[in-house]
Short mmCIF file of C-alpha atoms and ligand atoms in Angstrom, two decimals:
data_model
loop_
_atom_site.label_atom_id
_atom_site.label_comp_id
_atom_site.label_asym_id
_atom_site.label_seq_id
_atom_site.Cartn_x
_atom_site.Cartn_y
_atom_site.Cartn_z
CA MET A 1 0.09 0.00 -0.22
CA VAL A 2 1.01 3.46 -0.68
CA ALA A 3 1.78 6.11 1.83
CA LEU A 4 -0.67 9.15 0.93
CA ILE A 5 1.52 11.88 3.42
CA ALA A 6 4.86 11.40 3.79
CA PRO A 7 5.88 11.14 7.33
CA LEU A 8 8.17 14.17 8.83
CA GLN A 9 11.19 14.01 9.49
CA ALA A 10 11.80 12.67 13.16
CA ARG A 11 12.58 15.98 14.89
CA ALA A 12 14.09 16.35 18.44
CA ALA A 13 10.97 18.50 20.26
CA CYS A 14 12.05 21.82 21.70
CA THR A 15 11.46 20.94 25.33
CA GLY A 16 11.61 23.23 28.10
CA PRO A 17 10.03 26.02 29.94
CA ALA A 18 10.97 28.52 27.19
CA VAL A 19 13.14 27.43 24.64
CA VAL A 20 13.33 29.00 20.95
CA GLN A 21 13.03 27.17 17.99
CA VAL A 22 14.95 28.21 14.50
CA LEU A 23 12.37 27.52 11.82
CA GLY A 24 14.43 29.47 8.86
CA SER A 25 17.70 30.61 8.96
CA GLY A 26 18.61 31.76 6.14
CA GLY A 27 18.33 35.23 4.10
CA PRO A 28 16.19 35.75 1.16
CA ASP A 29 18.67 34.03 -1.18
CA ALA A 30 16.90 30.65 -1.99
CA ASP A 31 20.08 28.62 -2.97
CA ASP A 32 20.92 27.12 0.55
CA ALA A 33 17.87 24.96 1.00
CA ARG A 34 17.07 27.31 4.27
CA ALA A 35 14.25 28.81 4.93
CA SER A 36 13.57 33.05 5.42
CA SER A 37 13.64 34.11 8.85
CA GLY A 38 11.41 32.62 11.30
CA TYR A 39 11.53 31.77 15.20
CA LEU A 40 8.88 30.31 17.88
CA LEU A 41 9.05 30.67 21.83
CA TRP A 42 7.96 26.91 22.79
CA MET A 43 6.95 27.21 26.53
CA ASP A 44 6.16 23.81 27.88
CA GLY A 45 5.61 22.21 24.90
CA GLU A 46 3.32 24.62 23.27
CA ALA A 47 4.36 27.07 20.51
CA ARG A 48 3.16 30.31 22.22
CA LEU A 49 5.07 33.26 20.26
CA LEU A 50 6.11 33.32 16.60
CA VAL A 51 8.06 35.82 15.50
CA ASP A 52 8.88 36.84 11.46
CA ALA A 53 7.09 34.41 8.99
CA GLY A 54 9.46 34.48 6.12
CA GLY A 55 9.25 31.98 2.99
CA GLY A 56 9.72 28.62 4.19
CA VAL A 57 8.89 29.49 7.24
CA PHE A 58 4.94 27.90 6.45
CA LEU A 59 6.67 24.46 6.62
CA ARG A 60 8.83 24.38 9.25
CA PHE A 61 6.20 25.18 11.16
CA GLY A 62 3.74 22.48 10.27
CA GLU A 63 8.02 19.84 10.43
CA ALA A 64 8.13 21.33 14.30
CA LYS A 65 4.64 20.85 15.02
CA ALA A 66 3.64 23.89 16.17
CA LYS A 67 -0.17 24.48 16.29
CA PHE A 68 -1.76 27.67 15.20
CA GLU A 69 -4.01 27.51 18.26
CA SER A 70 -1.88 27.91 20.22
CA LEU A 71 -0.31 30.74 19.13
CA ASP A 72 -0.71 33.84 21.95
CA ALA A 73 0.97 36.31 19.29
CA ILE A 74 3.02 36.86 15.68
CA ALA A 75 5.71 39.06 16.28
CA ILE A 76 7.18 40.75 12.44
CA THR A 77 10.62 42.35 12.87
CA HIS A 78 9.83 44.77 9.73
CA LEU A 79 8.23 43.83 6.26
CA HIS A 80 11.12 42.76 4.10
CA ALA A 81 9.85 39.49 2.19
CA ASP A 82 11.89 37.24 3.60
CA HIS A 83 10.51 38.43 7.28
CA VAL A 84 6.78 38.22 6.36
CA GLY A 85 5.97 36.69 3.19
CA GLU A 86 4.32 33.81 4.30
CA LEU A 87 1.84 35.26 7.23
CA PRO A 88 -0.58 35.11 5.31
CA VAL A 89 -0.64 31.84 4.08
CA LEU A 90 0.53 31.02 8.09
CA LEU A 91 -2.73 32.39 8.82
CA LYS A 92 -4.55 31.12 6.14
CA SER A 93 -3.85 27.59 8.17
CA GLY A 94 -5.40 28.80 10.88
CA PHE A 95 -8.78 28.63 9.18
CA PHE A 96 -8.24 24.50 9.81
CA SER A 97 -7.46 24.83 13.37
CA GLU A 98 -9.56 24.94 16.39
CA ARG A 99 -9.04 28.22 16.78
CA LYS A 100 -11.67 30.68 17.96
CA ARG A 101 -9.56 33.65 19.75
CA PRO A 102 -8.03 36.36 17.67
CA ILE A 103 -4.36 36.51 16.96
CA PRO A 104 -2.45 39.34 17.61
CA ILE A 105 -0.42 40.41 15.10
CA ILE A 106 2.74 43.48 15.76
CA GLY A 107 4.81 45.34 13.56
CA PRO A 108 6.58 48.33 12.71
CA THR A 109 5.17 51.86 11.62
CA GLY A 110 5.55 52.64 8.07
CA GLY A 111 8.09 55.26 6.08
CA GLY A 112 9.71 55.59 3.40
CA GLN A 113 8.89 53.14 0.65
CA PHE A 114 7.63 50.28 3.56
CA PRO A 115 3.65 50.12 4.83
CA GLY A 116 3.23 50.13 8.91
CA MET A 117 2.01 46.70 9.64
CA LYS A 118 -1.94 47.87 9.36
CA GLU A 119 -1.16 49.00 6.07
CA PHE A 120 0.52 45.91 4.84
CA MET A 121 -2.31 43.93 6.20
CA LYS A 122 -5.07 45.64 4.89
CA ALA A 123 -2.78 45.38 1.34
CA GLN A 124 -3.45 41.57 2.02
CA PHE A 125 -7.36 41.50 3.30
CA ASP A 126 -8.78 44.54 3.05
CA LYS A 127 -12.33 43.24 1.64
CA LYS A 128 -12.77 45.67 -1.80
CA ARG A 129 -9.07 46.02 -2.62
CA GLY A 130 -6.63 43.64 -1.27
CA ALA A 131 -4.80 41.12 -2.74
CA PHE A 132 -6.42 38.13 -1.14
CA ARG A 133 -10.34 39.85 -0.03
CA TYR A 134 -11.67 36.47 -0.01
CA LEU A 135 -10.18 36.09 3.73
CA SER A 136 -11.25 39.92 4.60
CA GLY A 137 -12.50 37.54 7.68
CA TYR A 138 -8.78 38.04 8.71
CA LEU A 139 -9.25 41.61 9.47
CA ASP A 140 -12.97 41.62 11.18
CA GLY A 141 -13.39 37.94 11.96
CA SER A 142 -15.99 37.67 9.66
CA GLY A 143 -16.54 34.07 7.74
CA GLY A 144 -15.42 31.54 10.34
CA SER A 145 -12.28 33.53 10.25
CA VAL A 146 -9.27 34.07 12.88
CA ARG A 147 -9.29 38.15 13.68
CA ALA A 148 -5.65 39.61 13.64
CA ASP A 149 -5.36 42.25 16.70
CA ILE A 150 -2.90 44.69 14.88
CA MET A 151 -0.74 46.38 16.67
CA GLU A 152 2.09 48.88 15.26
CA ILE A 153 4.73 49.97 17.68
CA SER A 154 7.09 52.89 16.33
CA ALA A 155 10.00 52.03 14.43
CA THR A 156 11.72 55.22 15.43
CA ALA A 157 11.26 55.55 19.13
CA SER A 158 14.46 55.42 20.76
CA SER A 159 13.35 53.21 23.86
CA PRO A 160 11.72 49.94 24.50
CA LYS A 161 7.79 49.29 23.95
CA ALA A 162 5.77 47.18 25.38
CA ALA A 163 4.58 45.24 22.98
CA PHE A 164 2.33 41.96 24.39
CA GLY A 165 1.97 40.33 27.63
CA ASN A 166 0.02 38.28 29.18
CA GLU A 167 0.35 35.62 32.08
CA ARG A 168 3.11 33.51 30.00
CA PHE A 169 5.32 36.04 28.43
CA LYS A 170 6.46 39.35 27.91
CA LEU A 171 7.55 41.08 24.75
CA THR A 172 9.34 44.29 24.39
CA ALA A 173 10.39 46.00 20.88
CA ILE A 174 12.74 48.83 20.19
CA GLY A 175 13.22 49.56 16.94
CA VAL A 176 16.87 49.27 14.96
CA LYS A 177 18.69 51.06 12.38
CA HIS A 178 18.05 48.37 8.68
CA GLY A 179 19.20 50.76 6.61
CA PRO A 180 16.06 52.95 4.97
CA VAL A 181 13.11 49.55 6.60
CA PRO A 182 11.79 50.81 9.26
CA ALA A 183 12.66 47.94 11.89
CA LEU A 184 11.93 46.49 15.20
CA GLY A 185 13.88 43.78 17.44
CA TYR A 186 12.37 42.03 20.10
CA VAL A 187 12.92 41.08 23.58
CA VAL A 188 10.91 38.15 25.10
CA GLU A 189 10.64 37.72 28.96
CA ALA A 190 9.46 33.87 29.35
CA GLY A 191 10.01 31.22 32.30
CA GLY A 192 13.02 33.24 33.90
CA LYS A 193 14.60 33.95 30.89
CA ARG A 194 14.82 36.37 28.29
CA MET A 195 15.76 36.26 24.98
CA ALA A 196 15.89 38.60 22.20
CA PHE A 197 15.85 38.83 18.44
CA ALA A 198 17.83 41.09 16.53
CA GLY A 199 15.61 41.15 13.67
CA ASP A 200 17.87 42.65 10.85
CA GLN A 201 20.09 45.86 11.64
CA ASN A 202 23.29 47.21 11.39
CA GLY A 203 23.89 47.26 15.50
CA ASP A 204 24.16 50.83 15.83
CA ASN A 205 21.06 51.59 18.02
CA PRO A 206 23.10 51.64 21.58
CA ALA A 207 19.16 51.45 22.75
CA PHE A 208 18.81 47.66 21.52
CA ALA A 209 22.43 47.05 23.29
CA ALA A 210 20.91 48.30 26.65
CA ALA A 211 17.48 46.74 26.16
CA ILE A 212 19.20 43.25 25.86
CA LYS A 213 21.82 43.55 28.38
CA ASP A 214 22.56 40.35 30.21
CA ALA A 215 19.73 38.42 27.87
CA ASP A 216 20.47 34.59 27.74
CA VAL A 217 20.32 34.58 24.15
CA LEU A 218 20.64 37.01 21.09
CA VAL A 219 19.86 35.16 17.87
CA MET A 220 21.13 37.96 15.23
CA ASP A 221 21.61 38.47 11.68
CA HIS A 222 24.26 37.42 10.20
CA ALA A 223 24.13 38.04 6.80
CA ILE A 224 27.20 39.56 5.32
CA PRO A 225 31.29 39.49 5.59
CA GLU A 226 33.59 42.08 7.27
CA MET A 227 33.87 43.81 4.30
CA PRO A 228 30.36 44.22 2.30
CA ASP A 229 29.27 46.49 -0.19
CA ARG A 230 27.90 49.60 1.05
CA THR A 231 24.30 49.03 1.15
CA SER A 232 24.63 45.92 2.71
CA GLY A 233 26.92 47.38 4.93
CA GLN A 234 23.76 49.76 5.96
CA LEU A 235 21.56 46.84 6.63
CA HIS A 236 23.37 44.75 8.55
CA ALA A 237 26.11 44.33 11.03
CA ARG A 238 29.76 43.25 10.08
CA PRO A 239 31.21 40.17 12.43
CA SER A 240 33.09 43.12 14.10
CA GLU A 241 29.80 44.43 15.04
CA ILE A 242 28.32 41.36 16.13
CA GLY A 243 30.75 40.55 18.00
CA MET A 244 30.94 44.16 19.58
CA LEU A 245 27.11 44.10 20.41
CA ALA A 246 27.38 40.58 22.09
CA ALA A 247 29.93 41.68 24.52
CA LYS A 248 28.66 45.08 25.12
CA ALA A 249 25.14 43.02 26.02
CA ASN A 250 27.01 40.47 27.47
CA VAL A 251 24.56 38.08 26.10
CA ARG A 252 25.09 34.53 27.71
CA GLN A 253 24.79 32.78 24.33
CA LEU A 254 24.74 33.97 20.49
CA VAL A 255 22.97 32.89 17.63
CA LEU A 256 24.37 33.65 14.25
CA SER A 257 21.19 33.18 12.29
CA HIS A 258 19.88 35.18 8.39
CA ASN A 259 22.96 33.10 7.24
CA MET A 260 23.72 33.54 3.35
CA ALA A 261 26.60 31.98 0.74
CA ARG A 262 28.29 35.79 1.28
CA SER A 263 28.45 35.55 5.48
CA LEU A 264 29.16 31.45 5.36
CA GLY A 265 31.74 31.54 2.61
CA PRO A 266 34.13 33.35 5.18
CA LEU A 267 32.65 31.35 8.36
CA GLN A 268 35.65 31.08 9.93
CA ASP A 269 36.78 34.41 9.73
CA ASN A 270 33.72 35.63 10.73
CA LEU A 271 33.42 33.94 13.84
CA THR A 272 37.27 35.00 14.69
CA LEU A 273 36.27 38.43 14.05
CA ILE A 274 33.58 37.96 16.71
CA LYS A 275 35.47 36.28 19.14
CA GLN A 276 37.62 39.01 18.87
CA HIS A 277 35.06 40.50 20.97
CA TYR A 278 32.81 38.37 22.17
CA LYS A 279 34.09 35.77 24.75
CA GLY A 280 30.61 33.72 24.94
CA PRO A 281 29.20 30.41 23.02
CA ILE A 282 28.38 31.28 19.67
CA LYS A 283 25.87 28.50 17.74
CA VAL A 284 24.93 29.19 13.73
CA ALA A 285 21.63 28.85 13.00
CA GLU A 286 20.26 25.86 11.21
CA ASP A 287 16.59 25.54 10.26
CA LEU A 288 14.80 23.48 13.37
CA MET A 289 17.22 23.66 16.21
CA CYS A 290 16.24 24.56 19.48
CA VAL A 291 18.19 26.83 21.42
CA GLU A 292 18.56 25.37 24.64
ZN1 ZN B 301 15.58 42.85 6.22
#
């Protein structure tokens, strides 16, 4: 007999009171078998927070055996396609779940070429003009859809802002510098741990370093070599800058994610540069890796 559904590859479950799982450890290129950005916070066996929803995260979300029902919130760092492109697909998957309660979605305010989180969601789901207007229930809860409660956090505010909180975890957002792109970094406090997500940034905002002081984990974009082209250097932190940020913030563990051919090629050189400043443990993220 032919099996109709291919079994998922066996994965070690992420267990513990508060554990980060990398869903996507890659960037916007498609040649490295990595999904684009996405991270889950697992708490006692339930996926509670999704940070970013780039390409491939939908598949990894399923492979991780995460459930849409259990998510307390989705936090988007910025509206580059490799961080938010699969958000509509993930929401649609929720249609087939038991979920009834609204899903909070947090993202940055707009600026320049970029809409804010609310305008982005309207562009997807507006009843009249949305690209996926057949799913307009995600904006108003009609048609049995789960309503998205959208919250924008200022990407230019100089101090950390409360983004979400419940009895399980607290989420704080901080505006970070990602070239011309309105972008947020996040800090999650859960299960007695503090976990920081840099999003994409060049490491220039001292408020972010202060906000992640002594964090248990920093998930950092590792997207460029030490001598990048000018544009990439404004968007992302160089390895030496990653090392300085992690050292200044005194984080207990550094996870390098958003990996790309241009940053993995010189990986050993990059690690050497990071270690000149940061003396703690470093992991290079892989898709579905649990960060203990
Ligand atoms: Zn980006």
